mmCIF file of C-alpha atoms in Angstrom:
data_model
loop_
_atom_site.group_PDB
_atom_site.id
_atom_site.type_symbol
_atom_site.label_atom_id
_atom_site.label_comp_id
_atom_site.label_asym_id
_atom_site.label_seq_id
_atom_site.Cartn_x
_atom_site.Cartn_y
_atom_site.Cartn_z
ATOM 1 C CA UNK A 24 -3.219 15.982 -10.210
ATOM 2 C CA UNK A 25 -1.353 12.842 -11.367
ATOM 3 C CA UNK A 26 -3.691 10.614 -9.367
ATOM 4 C CA UNK A 27 -6.580 11.521 -11.692
ATOM 5 C CA UNK A 28 -4.549 10.580 -14.769
ATOM 6 C CA UNK A 29 -3.525 7.163 -13.452
ATOM 7 C CA UNK A 30 -7.059 6.437 -12.224
ATOM 8 C CA UNK A 31 -8.416 7.151 -15.743
ATOM 9 C CA UNK A 32 -5.942 4.653 -17.226
ATOM 10 C CA UNK A 33 -6.813 2.033 -14.620
ATOM 11 C CA UNK A 34 -10.540 2.573 -15.087
ATOM 12 C CA UNK A 35 -10.230 1.841 -18.820
ATOM 13 C CA UNK A 36 -8.149 -1.322 -18.342
ATOM 14 C CA UNK A 37 -10.209 -4.528 -18.438
ATOM 15 C CA UNK A 38 -7.550 -6.258 -16.292
ATOM 16 C CA UNK A 39 -8.382 -3.956 -13.393
ATOM 17 C CA UNK A 40 -11.624 -3.777 -11.423
ATOM 18 C CA UNK A 41 -12.295 -0.356 -9.957
ATOM 19 C CA UNK A 42 -15.326 0.054 -7.696
ATOM 20 C CA UNK A 43 -16.649 3.601 -7.413
ATOM 21 C CA UNK A 44 -17.715 4.901 -4.023
ATOM 22 C CA UNK A 45 -21.448 5.367 -3.565
ATOM 23 C CA UNK A 46 -21.366 6.654 0.017
ATOM 24 C CA UNK A 47 -19.672 9.669 1.532
ATOM 25 C CA UNK A 48 -16.146 9.175 2.807
ATOM 26 C CA UNK A 49 -15.054 10.496 6.192
ATOM 27 C CA UNK A 50 -12.108 9.634 8.401
ATOM 28 C CA UNK A 51 -10.375 10.912 11.507
ATOM 29 C CA UNK A 52 -6.976 10.254 9.916
ATOM 30 C CA UNK A 53 -5.102 12.990 8.057
ATOM 31 C CA UNK A 54 -4.593 11.428 4.614
ATOM 32 C CA UNK A 55 -2.171 12.480 1.899
ATOM 33 C CA UNK A 56 -4.125 14.338 -0.806
ATOM 34 C CA UNK A 57 -3.858 11.559 -3.392
ATOM 35 C CA UNK A 58 -5.100 8.865 -1.010
ATOM 36 C CA UNK A 59 -7.928 11.118 0.139
ATOM 37 C CA UNK A 60 -8.922 11.563 -3.510
ATOM 38 C CA UNK A 61 -8.924 7.798 -4.025
ATOM 39 C CA UNK A 62 -10.993 6.994 -0.928
ATOM 40 C CA UNK A 63 -13.392 9.880 -1.658
ATOM 41 C CA UNK A 64 -14.116 8.564 -5.150
ATOM 42 C CA UNK A 65 -13.477 4.812 -5.076
ATOM 43 C CA UNK A 66 -14.286 1.949 -2.769
ATOM 44 C CA UNK A 67 -11.684 -0.555 -3.918
ATOM 45 C CA UNK A 68 -9.380 -1.603 -6.732
ATOM 46 C CA UNK A 69 -8.260 -5.000 -7.957
ATOM 47 C CA UNK A 70 -5.258 -4.878 -10.268
ATOM 48 C CA UNK A 71 -4.323 -7.754 -12.585
ATOM 49 C CA UNK A 72 -5.855 -10.429 -10.322
ATOM 50 C CA UNK A 73 -5.429 -13.116 -13.008
ATOM 51 C CA UNK A 74 -1.697 -12.443 -13.184
ATOM 52 C CA UNK A 75 1.013 -13.916 -10.909
ATOM 53 C CA UNK A 76 1.467 -10.593 -9.095
ATOM 54 C CA UNK A 77 -2.067 -9.277 -9.016
ATOM 55 C CA UNK A 78 -2.874 -7.078 -6.033
ATOM 56 C CA UNK A 79 -5.806 -5.408 -4.287
ATOM 57 C CA UNK A 80 -5.804 -1.812 -3.124
ATOM 58 C CA UNK A 81 -7.771 -1.957 0.109
ATOM 59 C CA UNK A 82 -11.016 -0.125 0.743
ATOM 60 C CA UNK A 83 -11.128 2.682 3.284
ATOM 61 C CA UNK A 84 -12.534 0.139 5.784
ATOM 62 C CA UNK A 85 -9.534 -2.107 5.167
ATOM 63 C CA UNK A 86 -7.078 0.743 5.717
ATOM 64 C CA UNK A 87 -6.007 -0.398 9.179
ATOM 65 C CA UNK A 88 -2.632 -0.671 10.904
ATOM 66 C CA UNK A 89 -0.753 -3.343 8.969
ATOM 67 C CA UNK A 90 0.432 -5.166 12.083
ATOM 68 C CA UNK A 91 -3.194 -5.571 13.214
ATOM 69 C CA UNK A 92 -3.945 -7.269 9.898
ATOM 70 C CA UNK A 93 -0.906 -9.532 9.989
ATOM 71 C CA UNK A 94 -0.634 -10.605 13.627
ATOM 72 C CA UNK A 95 -3.198 -12.020 16.077
ATOM 73 C CA UNK A 96 -3.918 -9.868 19.151
ATOM 74 C CA UNK A 97 -2.209 -12.318 21.522
ATOM 75 C CA UNK A 98 0.921 -12.803 19.378
ATOM 76 C CA UNK A 99 4.258 -12.319 21.149
ATOM 77 C CA UNK A 100 5.286 -9.945 18.312
ATOM 78 C CA UNK A 101 3.271 -7.165 19.963
ATOM 79 C CA UNK A 102 5.878 -6.878 22.740
ATOM 80 C CA UNK A 103 8.576 -6.356 20.108
ATOM 81 C CA UNK A 104 6.488 -3.797 18.217
ATOM 82 C CA UNK A 105 5.719 -1.632 21.247
ATOM 83 C CA UNK A 106 6.906 1.887 20.384
ATOM 84 C CA UNK A 107 8.064 0.782 16.915
ATOM 85 C CA UNK A 108 7.717 3.112 13.904
ATOM 86 C CA UNK A 109 5.671 0.427 12.139
ATOM 87 C CA UNK A 110 2.744 1.204 14.447
ATOM 88 C CA UNK A 111 2.017 4.132 12.101
ATOM 89 C CA UNK A 112 2.035 1.963 8.977
ATOM 90 C CA UNK A 113 -1.360 1.190 7.469
ATOM 91 C CA UNK A 114 -2.282 -1.540 5.018
ATOM 92 C CA UNK A 115 -2.780 -0.053 1.548
ATOM 93 C CA UNK A 116 -2.447 -3.128 -0.694
ATOM 94 C CA UNK A 117 -2.413 -6.890 -0.393
ATOM 95 C CA UNK A 118 -1.990 -10.088 -2.323
ATOM 96 C CA UNK A 119 -3.023 -12.386 0.479
ATOM 97 C CA UNK A 120 -2.457 -15.656 -1.414
ATOM 98 C CA UNK A 121 1.276 -15.005 -1.523
ATOM 99 C CA UNK A 122 1.566 -13.088 1.765
ATOM 100 C CA UNK A 123 2.518 -9.840 0.030
ATOM 101 C CA UNK A 124 1.369 -6.648 1.697
ATOM 102 C CA UNK A 125 2.195 -2.995 1.167
ATOM 103 C CA UNK A 126 2.043 -0.460 3.983
ATOM 104 C CA UNK A 127 1.655 3.303 3.905
ATOM 105 C CA UNK A 128 3.317 5.462 6.532
ATOM 106 C CA UNK A 129 0.837 7.773 8.246
ATOM 107 C CA UNK A 130 3.413 9.539 10.436
ATOM 108 C CA UNK A 131 3.769 13.272 9.826
ATOM 109 C CA UNK A 132 7.442 12.958 8.916
ATOM 110 C CA UNK A 133 6.941 10.296 6.203
ATOM 111 C CA UNK A 134 3.284 10.698 5.301
ATOM 112 C CA UNK A 135 2.430 8.678 2.206
ATOM 113 C CA UNK A 136 5.654 6.654 1.961
ATOM 114 C CA UNK A 137 4.926 3.052 0.958
ATOM 115 C CA UNK A 138 6.842 0.021 2.230
ATOM 116 C CA UNK A 139 7.226 -3.602 1.250
ATOM 117 C CA UNK A 140 5.483 -5.455 4.091
ATOM 118 C CA UNK A 141 5.920 -9.045 2.986
ATOM 119 C CA UNK A 142 4.615 -11.202 5.845
ATOM 120 C CA UNK A 143 8.041 -12.615 6.725
ATOM 121 C CA UNK A 144 9.790 -9.242 6.794
ATOM 122 C CA UNK A 145 7.163 -6.651 7.827
ATOM 123 C CA UNK A 146 8.521 -4.194 10.403
ATOM 124 C CA UNK A 147 12.021 -5.650 10.210
ATOM 125 C CA UNK A 148 14.861 -3.105 10.086
ATOM 126 C CA UNK A 149 16.914 -3.731 6.950
ATOM 127 C CA UNK A 150 14.014 -5.545 5.253
ATOM 128 C CA UNK A 151 11.422 -2.733 5.129
ATOM 129 C CA UNK A 152 12.178 -1.272 1.728
ATOM 130 C CA UNK A 153 10.686 2.084 0.745
ATOM 131 C CA UNK A 154 9.025 1.256 -2.585
ATOM 132 C CA UNK A 155 7.205 4.533 -3.291
ATOM 133 C CA UNK A 156 7.063 8.008 -1.798
ATOM 134 C CA UNK A 157 3.360 8.525 -2.533
ATOM 135 C CA UNK A 158 0.176 6.603 -3.224
ATOM 136 C CA UNK A 159 0.181 7.941 -6.783
ATOM 137 C CA UNK A 160 3.700 6.644 -7.388
ATOM 138 C CA UNK A 161 2.696 3.269 -5.945
ATOM 139 C CA UNK A 162 -0.307 3.024 -8.294
ATOM 140 C CA UNK A 163 1.782 4.105 -11.297
ATOM 141 C CA UNK A 164 4.418 1.481 -10.577
ATOM 142 C CA UNK A 165 1.919 -1.318 -9.868
ATOM 143 C CA UNK A 166 0.036 -0.444 -13.044
ATOM 144 C CA UNK A 167 3.217 -0.337 -15.143
ATOM 145 C CA UNK A 168 4.240 -3.806 -13.929
ATOM 146 C CA UNK A 169 0.913 -5.220 -15.258
ATOM 147 C CA UNK A 170 0.903 -7.918 -12.556
ATOM 148 C CA UNK A 171 3.997 -9.593 -14.022
ATOM 149 C CA UNK A 172 6.387 -8.799 -11.142
ATOM 150 C CA UNK A 173 6.841 -6.752 -7.992
ATOM 151 C CA UNK A 174 8.301 -3.580 -9.455
ATOM 152 C CA UNK A 175 10.607 -2.999 -6.483
ATOM 153 C CA UNK A 176 12.342 -6.336 -7.126
ATOM 154 C CA UNK A 177 13.118 -5.508 -10.771
ATOM 155 C CA UNK A 178 16.734 -4.842 -11.738
ATOM 156 C CA UNK A 179 16.007 -1.304 -12.919
ATOM 157 C CA UNK A 180 14.221 -0.200 -9.728
ATOM 158 C CA UNK A 181 15.968 2.719 -8.031
ATOM 159 C CA UNK A 182 15.667 1.994 -4.300
ATOM 160 C CA UNK A 183 14.835 4.700 -1.770
ATOM 161 C CA UNK A 184 16.386 2.825 1.127
ATOM 162 C CA UNK A 185 14.901 1.217 4.202
ATOM 163 C CA UNK A 186 12.107 2.691 6.309
ATOM 164 C CA UNK A 187 14.241 2.371 9.436
ATOM 165 C CA UNK A 188 17.230 4.225 7.922
ATOM 166 C CA UNK A 189 15.484 7.583 7.816
ATOM 167 C CA UNK A 190 14.636 7.912 11.489
#
């Protein structure tokens, strides 16, 4: 499993803080295998926090619908999001200081796909870029960027398209 390999690299990197899980993990959600492995073995992960593009992988408790994290309950946006595909997107990573969030699709058709959910463009057709097709790929790319940039904004990034294009 590639997830085990990348987690070993991250665990040995002093620029990353990986917290091992000490309690049992259970959830009613059907997770992709790699994410289930992560939440079963680790509580949280901070990657390159001292760098300009450091990011936190959320704990299993923080794995909530992204819109619930970004918008207050009484926000008018909820009317616009009613029935939207983004209702099945869950927060997987965040760099709150710069309003950068990454969502994971939990729908059966796109399970594990990860999207750029920058605060200003979250759940916006045409601005919801698919940045990884699995949690493992997301971790590999974030780790490779070493906190120096958002890998999906680099010139050499091969885009997968927009989350709304594949529906």
